Short mmCIF file of C-alpha atoms and ligand atoms in Angstrom, two decimals:
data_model
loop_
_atom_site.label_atom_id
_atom_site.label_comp_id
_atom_site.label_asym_id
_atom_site.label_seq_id
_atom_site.Cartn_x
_atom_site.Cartn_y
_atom_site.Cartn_z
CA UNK A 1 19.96 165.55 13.00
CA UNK A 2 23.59 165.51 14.14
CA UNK A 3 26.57 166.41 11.95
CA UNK A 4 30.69 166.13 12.74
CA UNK A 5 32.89 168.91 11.84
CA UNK A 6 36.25 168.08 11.99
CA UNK A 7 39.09 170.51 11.45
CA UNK A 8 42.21 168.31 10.11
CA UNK A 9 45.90 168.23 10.95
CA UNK A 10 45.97 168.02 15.03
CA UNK A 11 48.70 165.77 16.59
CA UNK A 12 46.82 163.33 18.56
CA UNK A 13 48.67 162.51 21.85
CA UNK A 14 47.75 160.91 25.51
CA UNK A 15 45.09 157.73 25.48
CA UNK A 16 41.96 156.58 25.05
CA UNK A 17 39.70 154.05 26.93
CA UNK A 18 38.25 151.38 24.63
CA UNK A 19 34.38 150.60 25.75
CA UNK A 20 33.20 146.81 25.56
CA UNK A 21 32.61 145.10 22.61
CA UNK A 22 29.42 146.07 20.33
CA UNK A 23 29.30 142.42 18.55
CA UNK A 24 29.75 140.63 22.04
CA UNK A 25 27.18 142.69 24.25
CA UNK A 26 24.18 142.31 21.58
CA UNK A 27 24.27 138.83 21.29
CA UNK A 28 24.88 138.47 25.29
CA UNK A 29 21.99 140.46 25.85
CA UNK A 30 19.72 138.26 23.85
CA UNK A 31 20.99 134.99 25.56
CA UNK A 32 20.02 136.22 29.04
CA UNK A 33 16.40 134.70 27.25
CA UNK A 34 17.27 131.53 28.08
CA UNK A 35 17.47 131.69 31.83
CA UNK A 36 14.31 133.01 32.92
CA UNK A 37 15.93 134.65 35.46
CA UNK A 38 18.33 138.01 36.40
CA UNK A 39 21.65 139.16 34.66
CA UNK A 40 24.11 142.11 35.15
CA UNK A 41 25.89 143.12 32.04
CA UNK A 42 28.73 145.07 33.49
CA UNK A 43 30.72 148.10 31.46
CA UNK A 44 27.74 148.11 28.58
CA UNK A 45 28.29 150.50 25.73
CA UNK A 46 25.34 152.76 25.28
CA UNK A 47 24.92 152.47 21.72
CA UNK A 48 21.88 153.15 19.45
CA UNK A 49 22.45 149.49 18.43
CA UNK A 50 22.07 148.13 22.13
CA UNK A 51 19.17 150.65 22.99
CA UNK A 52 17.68 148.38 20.02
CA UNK A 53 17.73 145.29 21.27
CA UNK A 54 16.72 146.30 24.88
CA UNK A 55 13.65 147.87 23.11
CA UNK A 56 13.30 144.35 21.83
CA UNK A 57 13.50 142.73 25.02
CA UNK A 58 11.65 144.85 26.69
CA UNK A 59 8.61 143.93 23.68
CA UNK A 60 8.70 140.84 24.76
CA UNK A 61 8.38 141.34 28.77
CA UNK A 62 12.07 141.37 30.02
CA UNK A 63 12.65 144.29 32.68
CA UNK A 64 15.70 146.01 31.93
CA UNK A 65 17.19 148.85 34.21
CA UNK A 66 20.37 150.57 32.72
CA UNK A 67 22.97 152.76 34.57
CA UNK A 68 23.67 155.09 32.13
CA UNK A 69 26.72 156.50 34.46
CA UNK A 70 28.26 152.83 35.05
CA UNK A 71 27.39 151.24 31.79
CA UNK A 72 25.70 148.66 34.37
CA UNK A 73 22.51 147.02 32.99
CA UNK A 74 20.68 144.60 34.93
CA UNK A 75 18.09 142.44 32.67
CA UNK A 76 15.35 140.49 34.26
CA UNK A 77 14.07 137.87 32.03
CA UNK A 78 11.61 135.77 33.89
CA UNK A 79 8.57 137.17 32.50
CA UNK A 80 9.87 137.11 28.80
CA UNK A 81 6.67 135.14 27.00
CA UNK A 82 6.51 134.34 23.71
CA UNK A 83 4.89 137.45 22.40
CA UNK A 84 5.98 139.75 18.92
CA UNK A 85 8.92 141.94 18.59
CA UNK A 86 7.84 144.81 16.29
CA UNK A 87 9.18 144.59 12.44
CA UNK A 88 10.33 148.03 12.78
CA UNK A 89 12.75 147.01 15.54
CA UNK A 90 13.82 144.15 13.46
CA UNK A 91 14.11 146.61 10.47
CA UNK A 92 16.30 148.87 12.46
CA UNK A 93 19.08 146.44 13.55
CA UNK A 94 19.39 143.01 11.88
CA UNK A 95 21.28 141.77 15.15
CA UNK A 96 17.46 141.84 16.86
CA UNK A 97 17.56 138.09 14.39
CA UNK A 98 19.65 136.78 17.36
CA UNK A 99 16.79 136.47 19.45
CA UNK A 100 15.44 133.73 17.40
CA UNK A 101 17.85 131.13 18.67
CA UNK A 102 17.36 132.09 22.75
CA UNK A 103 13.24 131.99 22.09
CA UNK A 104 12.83 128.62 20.03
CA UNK A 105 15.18 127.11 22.80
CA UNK A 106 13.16 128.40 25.95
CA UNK A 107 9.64 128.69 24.17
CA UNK A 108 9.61 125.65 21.36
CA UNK A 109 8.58 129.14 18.71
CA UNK A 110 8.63 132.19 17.73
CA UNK A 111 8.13 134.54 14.81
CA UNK A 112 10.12 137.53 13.75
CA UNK A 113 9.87 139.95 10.78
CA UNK A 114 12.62 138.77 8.11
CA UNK A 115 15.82 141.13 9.00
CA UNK A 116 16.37 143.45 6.34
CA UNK A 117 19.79 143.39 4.66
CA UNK A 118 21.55 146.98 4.82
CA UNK A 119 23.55 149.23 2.67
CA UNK A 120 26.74 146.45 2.91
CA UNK A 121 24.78 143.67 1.51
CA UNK A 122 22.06 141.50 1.56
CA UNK A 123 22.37 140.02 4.95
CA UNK A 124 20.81 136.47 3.85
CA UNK A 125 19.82 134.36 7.06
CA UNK A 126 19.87 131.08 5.37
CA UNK A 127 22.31 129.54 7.67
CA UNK A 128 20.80 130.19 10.68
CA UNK A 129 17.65 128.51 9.10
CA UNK A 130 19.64 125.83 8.47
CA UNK A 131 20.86 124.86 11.78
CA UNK A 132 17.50 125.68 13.30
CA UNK A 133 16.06 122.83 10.54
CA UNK A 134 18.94 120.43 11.84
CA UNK A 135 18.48 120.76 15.40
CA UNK A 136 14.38 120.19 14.89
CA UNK A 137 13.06 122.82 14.42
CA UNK A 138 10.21 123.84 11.46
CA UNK A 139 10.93 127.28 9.14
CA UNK A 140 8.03 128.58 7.78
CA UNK A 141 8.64 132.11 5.70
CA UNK A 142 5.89 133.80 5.26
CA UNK A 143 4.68 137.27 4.08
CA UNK A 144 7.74 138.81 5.46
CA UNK A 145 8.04 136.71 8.55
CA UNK A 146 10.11 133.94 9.48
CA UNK A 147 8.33 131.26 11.67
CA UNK A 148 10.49 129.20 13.84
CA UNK A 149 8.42 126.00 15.76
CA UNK A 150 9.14 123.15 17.52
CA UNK A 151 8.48 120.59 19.92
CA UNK A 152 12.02 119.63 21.26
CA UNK A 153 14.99 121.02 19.77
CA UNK A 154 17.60 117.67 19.47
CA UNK A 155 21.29 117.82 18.89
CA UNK A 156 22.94 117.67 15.58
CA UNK A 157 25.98 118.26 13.45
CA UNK A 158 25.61 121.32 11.54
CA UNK A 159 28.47 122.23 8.98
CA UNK A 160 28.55 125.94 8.11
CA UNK A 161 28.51 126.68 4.42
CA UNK A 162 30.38 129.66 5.51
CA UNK A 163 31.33 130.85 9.15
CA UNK A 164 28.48 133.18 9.56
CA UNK A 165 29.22 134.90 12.69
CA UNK A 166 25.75 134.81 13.13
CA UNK A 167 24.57 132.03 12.30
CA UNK A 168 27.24 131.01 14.26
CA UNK A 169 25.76 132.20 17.76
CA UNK A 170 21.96 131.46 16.46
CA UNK A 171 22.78 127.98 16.16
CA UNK A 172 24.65 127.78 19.34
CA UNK A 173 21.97 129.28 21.92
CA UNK A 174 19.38 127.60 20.22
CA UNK A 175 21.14 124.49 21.33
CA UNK A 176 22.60 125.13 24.58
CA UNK A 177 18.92 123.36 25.91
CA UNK A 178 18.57 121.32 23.05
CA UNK A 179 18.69 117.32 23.87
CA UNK A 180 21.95 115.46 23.62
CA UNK A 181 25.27 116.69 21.65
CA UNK A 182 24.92 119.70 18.94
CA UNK A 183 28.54 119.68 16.76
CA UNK A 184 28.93 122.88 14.21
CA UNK A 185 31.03 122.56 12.34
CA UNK A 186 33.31 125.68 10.07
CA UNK A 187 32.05 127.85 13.05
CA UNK A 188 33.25 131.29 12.93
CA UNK A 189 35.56 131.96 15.18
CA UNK A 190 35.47 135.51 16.00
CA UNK A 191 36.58 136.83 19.86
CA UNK A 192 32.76 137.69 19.76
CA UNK A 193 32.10 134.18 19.29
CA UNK A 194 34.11 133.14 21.91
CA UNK A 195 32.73 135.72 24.54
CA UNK A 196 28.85 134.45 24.28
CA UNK A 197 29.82 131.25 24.56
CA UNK A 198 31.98 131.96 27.96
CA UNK A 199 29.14 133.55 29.01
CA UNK A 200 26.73 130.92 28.01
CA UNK A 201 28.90 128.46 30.15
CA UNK A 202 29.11 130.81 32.87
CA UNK A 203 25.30 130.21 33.15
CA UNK A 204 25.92 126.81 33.32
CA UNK A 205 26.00 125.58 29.39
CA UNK A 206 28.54 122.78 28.38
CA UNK A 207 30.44 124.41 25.36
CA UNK A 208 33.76 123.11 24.34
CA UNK A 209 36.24 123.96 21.37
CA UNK A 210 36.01 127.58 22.03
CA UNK A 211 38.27 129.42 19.69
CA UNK A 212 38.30 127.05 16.97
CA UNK A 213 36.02 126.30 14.34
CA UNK A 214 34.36 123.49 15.90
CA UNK A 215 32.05 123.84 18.62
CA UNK A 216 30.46 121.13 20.74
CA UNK A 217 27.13 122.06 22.74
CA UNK A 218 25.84 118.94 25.36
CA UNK A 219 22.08 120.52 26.13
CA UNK A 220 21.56 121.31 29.80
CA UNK A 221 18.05 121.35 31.57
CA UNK A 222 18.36 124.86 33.00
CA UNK A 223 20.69 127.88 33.19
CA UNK A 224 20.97 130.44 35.56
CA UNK A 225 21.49 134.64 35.79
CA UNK A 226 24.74 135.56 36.32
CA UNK A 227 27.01 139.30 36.37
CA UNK A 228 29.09 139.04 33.45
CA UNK A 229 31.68 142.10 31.67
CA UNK A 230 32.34 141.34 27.90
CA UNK A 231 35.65 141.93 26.05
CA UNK A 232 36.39 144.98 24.51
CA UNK A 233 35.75 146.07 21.27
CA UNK A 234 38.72 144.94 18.98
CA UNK A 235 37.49 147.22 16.16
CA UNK A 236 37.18 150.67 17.90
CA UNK A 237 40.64 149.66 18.82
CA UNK A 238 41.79 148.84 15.78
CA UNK A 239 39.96 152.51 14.66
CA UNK A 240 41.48 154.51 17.21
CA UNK A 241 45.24 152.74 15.81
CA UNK A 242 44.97 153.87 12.71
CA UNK A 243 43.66 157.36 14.17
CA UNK A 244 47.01 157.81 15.19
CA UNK A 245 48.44 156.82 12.53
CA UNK A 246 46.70 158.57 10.06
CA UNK A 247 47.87 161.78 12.03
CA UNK A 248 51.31 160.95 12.44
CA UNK A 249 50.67 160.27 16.39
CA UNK A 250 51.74 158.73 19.26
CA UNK A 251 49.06 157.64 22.00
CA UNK A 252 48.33 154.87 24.30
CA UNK A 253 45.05 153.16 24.31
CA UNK A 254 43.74 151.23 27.03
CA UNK A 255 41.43 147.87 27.13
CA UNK A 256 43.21 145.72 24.29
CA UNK A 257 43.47 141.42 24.00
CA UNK A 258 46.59 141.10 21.59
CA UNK A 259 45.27 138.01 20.36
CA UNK A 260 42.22 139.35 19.11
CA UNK A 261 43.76 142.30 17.56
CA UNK A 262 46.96 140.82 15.63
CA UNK A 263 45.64 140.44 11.69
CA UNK A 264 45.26 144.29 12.15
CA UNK A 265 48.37 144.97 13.78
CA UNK A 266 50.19 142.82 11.79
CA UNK A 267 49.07 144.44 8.70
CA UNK A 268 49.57 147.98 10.28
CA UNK A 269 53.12 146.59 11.48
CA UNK A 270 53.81 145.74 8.12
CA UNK A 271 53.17 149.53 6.83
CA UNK A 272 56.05 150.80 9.33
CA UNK A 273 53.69 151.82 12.63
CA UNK A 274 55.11 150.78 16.19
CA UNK A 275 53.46 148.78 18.98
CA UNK A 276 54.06 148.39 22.22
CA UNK A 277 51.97 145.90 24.16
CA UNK A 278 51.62 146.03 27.45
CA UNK A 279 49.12 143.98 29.55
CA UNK A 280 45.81 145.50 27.63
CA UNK A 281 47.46 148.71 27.47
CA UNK A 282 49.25 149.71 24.18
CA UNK A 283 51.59 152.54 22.87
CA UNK A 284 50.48 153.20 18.85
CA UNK A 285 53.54 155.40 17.37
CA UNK A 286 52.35 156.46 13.87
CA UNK A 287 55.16 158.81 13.41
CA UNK A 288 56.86 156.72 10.56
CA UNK A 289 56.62 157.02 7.03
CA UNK A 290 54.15 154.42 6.09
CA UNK A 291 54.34 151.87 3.29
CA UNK A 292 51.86 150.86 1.02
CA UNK A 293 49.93 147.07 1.65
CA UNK A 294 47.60 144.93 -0.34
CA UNK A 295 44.54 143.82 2.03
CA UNK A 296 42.11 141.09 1.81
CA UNK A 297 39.52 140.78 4.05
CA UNK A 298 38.65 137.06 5.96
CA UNK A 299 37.12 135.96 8.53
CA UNK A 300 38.72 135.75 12.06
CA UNK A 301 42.07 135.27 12.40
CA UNK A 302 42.05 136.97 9.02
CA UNK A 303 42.17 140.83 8.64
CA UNK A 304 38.44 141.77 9.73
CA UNK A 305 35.98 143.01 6.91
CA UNK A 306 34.78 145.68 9.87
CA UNK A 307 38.21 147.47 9.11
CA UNK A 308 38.40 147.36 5.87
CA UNK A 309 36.97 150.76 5.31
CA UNK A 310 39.00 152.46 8.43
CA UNK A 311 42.21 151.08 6.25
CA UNK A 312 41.44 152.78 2.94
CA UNK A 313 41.46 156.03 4.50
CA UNK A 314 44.66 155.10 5.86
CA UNK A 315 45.84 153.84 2.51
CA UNK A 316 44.70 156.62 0.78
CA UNK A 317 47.27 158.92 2.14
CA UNK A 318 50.08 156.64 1.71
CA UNK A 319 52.16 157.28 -1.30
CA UNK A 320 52.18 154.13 -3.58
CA UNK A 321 49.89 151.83 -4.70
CA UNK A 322 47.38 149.64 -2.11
CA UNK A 323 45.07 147.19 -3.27
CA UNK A 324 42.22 146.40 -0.98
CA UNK A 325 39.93 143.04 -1.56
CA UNK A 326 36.93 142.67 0.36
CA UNK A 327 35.58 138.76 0.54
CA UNK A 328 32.91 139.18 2.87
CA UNK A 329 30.27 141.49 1.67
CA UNK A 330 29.13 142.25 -1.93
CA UNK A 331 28.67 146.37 -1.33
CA UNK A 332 31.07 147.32 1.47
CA UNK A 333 32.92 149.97 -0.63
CA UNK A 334 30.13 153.05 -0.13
CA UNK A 335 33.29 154.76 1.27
CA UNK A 336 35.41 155.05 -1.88
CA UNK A 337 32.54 157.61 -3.44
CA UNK A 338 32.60 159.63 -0.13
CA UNK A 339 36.61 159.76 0.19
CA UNK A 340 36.92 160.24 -3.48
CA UNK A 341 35.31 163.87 -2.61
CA UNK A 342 37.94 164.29 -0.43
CA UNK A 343 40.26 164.24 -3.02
CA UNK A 344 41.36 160.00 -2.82
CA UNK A 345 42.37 158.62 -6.18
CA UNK A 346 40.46 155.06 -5.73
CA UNK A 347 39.60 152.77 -8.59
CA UNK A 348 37.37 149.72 -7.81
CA UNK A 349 38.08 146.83 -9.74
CA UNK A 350 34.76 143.82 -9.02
CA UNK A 351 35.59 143.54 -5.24
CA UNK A 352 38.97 144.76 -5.04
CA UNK A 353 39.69 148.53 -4.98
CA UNK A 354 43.76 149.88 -6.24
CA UNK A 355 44.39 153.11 -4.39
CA UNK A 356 46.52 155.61 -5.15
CA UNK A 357 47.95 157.27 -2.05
CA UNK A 358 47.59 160.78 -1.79
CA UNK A 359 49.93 163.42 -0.06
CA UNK A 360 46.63 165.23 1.61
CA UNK A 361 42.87 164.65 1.51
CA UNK A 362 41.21 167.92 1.16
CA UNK A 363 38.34 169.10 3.46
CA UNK A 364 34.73 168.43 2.29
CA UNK A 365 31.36 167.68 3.05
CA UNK A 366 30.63 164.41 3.02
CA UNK A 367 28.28 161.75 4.06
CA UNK A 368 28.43 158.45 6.15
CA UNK A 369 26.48 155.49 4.02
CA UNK A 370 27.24 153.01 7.02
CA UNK A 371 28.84 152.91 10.34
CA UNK A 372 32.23 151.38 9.06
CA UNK A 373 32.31 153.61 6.20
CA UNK A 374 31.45 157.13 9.04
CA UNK A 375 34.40 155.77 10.52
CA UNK A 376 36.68 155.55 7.90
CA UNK A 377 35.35 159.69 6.88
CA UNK A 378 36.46 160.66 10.53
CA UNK A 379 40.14 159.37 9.93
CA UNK A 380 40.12 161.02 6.61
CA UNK A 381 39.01 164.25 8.21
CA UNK A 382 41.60 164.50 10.52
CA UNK A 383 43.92 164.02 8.09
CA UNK A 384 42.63 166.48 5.89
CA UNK A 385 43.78 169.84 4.75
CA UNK A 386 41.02 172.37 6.06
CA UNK A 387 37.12 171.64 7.60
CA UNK A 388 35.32 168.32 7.11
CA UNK A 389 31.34 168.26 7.95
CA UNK A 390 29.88 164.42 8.18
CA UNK A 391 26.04 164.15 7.80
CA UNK A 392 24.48 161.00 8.78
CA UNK A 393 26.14 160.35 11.53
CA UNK A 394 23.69 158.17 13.33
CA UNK A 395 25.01 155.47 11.21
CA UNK A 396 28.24 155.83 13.44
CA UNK A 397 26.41 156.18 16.82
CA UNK A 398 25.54 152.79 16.24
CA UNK A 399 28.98 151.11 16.60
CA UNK A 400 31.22 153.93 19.01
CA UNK A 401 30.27 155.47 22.19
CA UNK A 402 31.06 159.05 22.40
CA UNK A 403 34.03 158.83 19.04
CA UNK A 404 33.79 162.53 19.25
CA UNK A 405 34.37 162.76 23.10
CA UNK A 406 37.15 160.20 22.80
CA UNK A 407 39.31 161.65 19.79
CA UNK A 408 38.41 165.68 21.55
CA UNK A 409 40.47 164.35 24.57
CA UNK A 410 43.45 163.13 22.72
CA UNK A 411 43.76 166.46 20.49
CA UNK A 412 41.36 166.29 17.54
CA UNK A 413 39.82 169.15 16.59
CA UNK A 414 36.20 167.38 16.54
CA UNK A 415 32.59 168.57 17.38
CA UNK A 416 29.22 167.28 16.92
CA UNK A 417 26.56 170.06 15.72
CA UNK A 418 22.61 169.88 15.48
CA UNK A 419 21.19 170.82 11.94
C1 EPZ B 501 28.55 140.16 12.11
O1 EPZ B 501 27.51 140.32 11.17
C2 EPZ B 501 28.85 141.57 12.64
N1 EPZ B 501 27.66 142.11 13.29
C3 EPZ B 501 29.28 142.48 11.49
O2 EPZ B 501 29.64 143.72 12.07
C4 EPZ B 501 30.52 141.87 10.83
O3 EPZ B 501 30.88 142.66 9.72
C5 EPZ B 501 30.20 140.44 10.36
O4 EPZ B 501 29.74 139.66 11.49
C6 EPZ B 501 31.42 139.76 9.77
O5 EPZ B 501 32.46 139.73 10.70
C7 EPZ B 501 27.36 141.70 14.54
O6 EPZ B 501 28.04 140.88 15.13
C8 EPZ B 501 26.14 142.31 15.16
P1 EPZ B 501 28.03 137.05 8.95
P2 EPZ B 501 26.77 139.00 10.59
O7 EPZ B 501 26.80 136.25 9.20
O8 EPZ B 501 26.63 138.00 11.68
C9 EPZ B 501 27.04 135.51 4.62
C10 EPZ B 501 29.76 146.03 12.24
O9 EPZ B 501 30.28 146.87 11.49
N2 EPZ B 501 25.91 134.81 5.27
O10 EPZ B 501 29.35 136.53 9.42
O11 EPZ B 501 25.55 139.42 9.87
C11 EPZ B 501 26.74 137.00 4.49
O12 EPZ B 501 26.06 137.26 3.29
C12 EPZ B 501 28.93 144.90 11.66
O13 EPZ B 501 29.91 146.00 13.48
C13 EPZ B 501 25.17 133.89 4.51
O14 EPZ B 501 25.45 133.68 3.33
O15 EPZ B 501 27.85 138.51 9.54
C14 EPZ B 501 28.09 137.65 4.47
O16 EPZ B 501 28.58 137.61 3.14
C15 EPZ B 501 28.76 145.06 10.17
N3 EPZ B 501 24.12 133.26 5.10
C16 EPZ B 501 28.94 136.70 5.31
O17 EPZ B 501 28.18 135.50 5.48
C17 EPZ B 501 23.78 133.48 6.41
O18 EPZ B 501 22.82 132.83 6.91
C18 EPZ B 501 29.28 137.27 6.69
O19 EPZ B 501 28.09 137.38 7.38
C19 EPZ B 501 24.53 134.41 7.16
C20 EPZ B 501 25.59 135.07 6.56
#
C-alpha cells in the first residue's frame, strides 16, 4: 500500500504538463470495438482506471500493446468476439459499462455484470437501458447481470431524463451502426462528449450537433482504425489551478482548451485569482487575497461536480463564509469528514455544505474515500501547517498520472511511501 506525505507551506512556481483526458480516453478506448480493426491512441494516461479497461478488452480478444514511455497504445480489435468480461473488472471501474454500447452495435449482444455504484453514489444505469430499449434492443437483468440482445439496432429519438454523461456516449456508439437516424435528445454535453464523438467520426461515423445537447447519429455500414490524441484533462487542470492558489502561487500550466475550462475559471476569477491565457498555455497567479463564493455544481457548461471537492479545500482557507451545493451526486461530500480533521469548520446542510474559512489547516493523517475527494486532501496538505500522511491513495491513482511527480517539480514538498 502507498501513502502521500506532504509537508505544507512551499511556494509552488514554474509549470506543469497536463496529461490527456481520463473521461475522454476510456470511452475512446471502448469504441475502437466497433471497427474490427487497428487504432493508435496517442499521449494515453497510464492510469489504474485505463489499465482497467484494457484488461477488459483484452478479456474479450482485443490485442493491445502500450508504450509506457510515449503514452502510445495501439489496440487491435479484429478478433474481439462476443465473449464475458469478468464481474470483478466491472466491479472495479463502472466506466468498463461503456463497452455495452460498442458490443450490442458490432455483435447484436452482450452481457455484463451490473456496474456497482461507488462511494459518490449509486451510479444507476437506467438511462443507458433506456436508449438501448429505444434503439431495439432487449434488457434482460438478471442475477446481477445485465443482458443486452438484439437483432438490428434501428434509429430513434431518445430524450435524456437527465444528461448522463454516460448514458450519453452508451447511447451514441451503440448507434453509430444502427439503421437510419438516432436523435438524443438533453445529451450531456461535456468536452468528453464531444471528443468520442470526433473520434467516432474520424472513423467514419456521421455525428452532428456536437457541443450541444442534441446529437444526431445517421448509422454507417462500417468504420475504420484510425491514430487519434484526445483532449486534455480539464479537471487535473482545473486541480493543479487551485494548487496554486491554495499556496499563494504563481505557475504556468501547459495543455489547456479555455472553452472547456471557463465555469471553473470563472468561479476562481470571481474569488480574486489571475489568468492569463495563452494558446493552451496559462499563467495561474494565486497570490491575491481570495474572496469567499457560493458554488453549485451542474452539468457542462456549469461548474463541474468533479471539482467540487478540489474547491472546498480551497474554500476552506478563505476567510468568510462559502456555501457549496452539489446537484449531481447524492454522497459526494466524504471530503468534509477528512478536511474537518484538518482543522476545516464545515457544516453540511442536505446537499449543500456552509464553510467557514480557516486561516490554516493543520497537518494530519487522513484518508482519501474517493479520487476527487484524495485530491481535494493533497491541496489541503500543502496548505497546511506541519506533515500531512494520505492513506488510500489508489483511489487517486485512478484519475492523475504521477500528481506527486508533477506538484515535486513545481516546489511541493510531496512523496509517496510504501506501508
Ligand atoms: C461521468 O460519470 C464521469 N466518469 C464522472 O467522473 C463525472 O463525475 C460524471 O460523469 C458527471 O460529470 C467518466 O466519465 C468515466 P453521469 P457518469 O451518468 O457517466 C444520474 C471522476 O471523478 N444517472 O453523468 O457515471 C447519476 O445518478 C468521475 O472522474 C441516472 O440517473 O455520470 C448521477 O446523479 C466521477 N441514470 C448523474 O446522472 C443513469 O442511467 C450523473 O451521472 C445514469 C446517470
Amino acid at each position: 500500500m502507498d501513502k502521500f506525505i506532504i509537508k505544507g507551506g512551499s511556494t509552488l512556481r514554474g509549470e506543469v504538463n497536463i496529461s490527456s483526458a481520463k473521461n475522454a480516453v476510456l470511452p475512446i478506448i471502448a469504441a475502437t470495438i466497433l471497427c474490427g480493426d487497428k487504432c493508435v491512441i496517442k499521449n494515453c494516461p497510464m492510469l489504474l482506471d485505463v489499465y482497467v479497461i484494457i484488461d477488459a478488452l483484452k478479456s474479450l480478444g482485443a490485442k493491445i500493446d502500450i508504450n509506457k514511455i510515449s503514452g502510445e497504445i495501439v489496440i487491435d480489435t479484429s478478433e474481439v468476439s462476443d465473449s464475458h468480461i469478468s464481474s470483478d473488472l466491472v466491479r472495479k471501474m463502472r466506466g468498463s459499462f461503456l463497452i455495452m454500447g460498442p458490443m450490442i452495435s458490432r455483435f447484436g449482444q452482450f452481457k455484463i455484470s451490473f456496474p456497482g455504484g461507488c462511494n459518490i453514489g449509486t451510479r444507476p444505469i437506467d438511462l443507458h437501458l433506456k436508449g438501448f430499449k429505444a434503439l431495439g434492443a432487449d434488457v434482460k437483468l438478471d442475477h446481477g447481470y445485465v443482458e443486452v440482445s438484439t437483432r438490428k439496432l434501428v434509429g430513434a429519438r431518445i430524450y435524456l431524463d437527465f444528461p448522463s454523461v454516460g448514458a450519453t456516449e452508451n447511447i451514441m456508439m451503440a448507434a453509430v451502426l444502427a439503421e437510419g437516424e438516432t436523435i438524443i435528445e438533453n445529451a450531456a454535453e461535456e468536452p468528453e462528449i464531444g471528443d468520442l464523438a470526433s473520434f467516432l467520426n474520424e472513423m467514419g461515423a456521421k455525428i452532428t450537433g456536437i457541443g450541444t445537447d442534441t446529437l444526431r447519429i445517421i448509422g454507417v455500414k462500417t468504420l475504420n482504425g484510425i491514430s487519434y490524441k484526445p483532449i486534455y484533462d480539464r479537471i487535473e487542470a482545473g486541480t493543479f489551478m487551485i494548487a496554486a492558489a491554495i499556496t499563494k502561487s504563481k505557475i504556468k500550466i501547459n495543455g489547456i482548451y479555455k472553452d472547456h475550462i471557463k465555469p471553473v475559471v470563472a468561479k476562481l476569477r470571481e474569488m480574486g485569482i489571475g489568468f492569463q491565457f495563452r494558446g493552451q498555455e496559462l499563467i495561474v497567479d494565486g497570490r491575491n487575497d481570495l474572496k469567499p463564493i457560493d458554488i453549485k455544481t451542474m452539468p457542462y457548461p456549469g461548474f463541474p461536480t468533479d471539482m467540487q471537492s478540489q474547491m472546498m479545500s480551497l474554500l476552506g482557507c478563505v476567510y468568510g463564509t462559502s456555501v457549496i451545493t452539489e446537484t449531481i451526486f447524492e454522497n459526494r461530500f466524504m471530503h468534509v469528514l477528512e478536511l474537518k480533521r484538518m482543522g476545516a469548520n464545515i457544516k453540511i446542510d442536505g446537499r449543500s455544505a456552509v464553510i467557514e474559512g480557516i486561516s490554516k489547516f493543520n497537518g494530519a493523517e487522513v484518508k482519501a474515500t474517493d479520487l476527487r475527494a484524495g485530491a481535494a486532501l493533497i491541496l489541503a496538505g500543502l496548505e497546511a501547517d506541519g506533515e500531512t500522511e494520505i492513506s488510500d491513495i489508489y483511489h487517486i491513482d485512478r484519475g492523475y498520472v504521477e500528481i506527486e511527480n508533477k506538484l515535486y517539480n513545481i516546489g511541493a514538498k510531496i512523496q509517496r511511501v510504501k506501508y
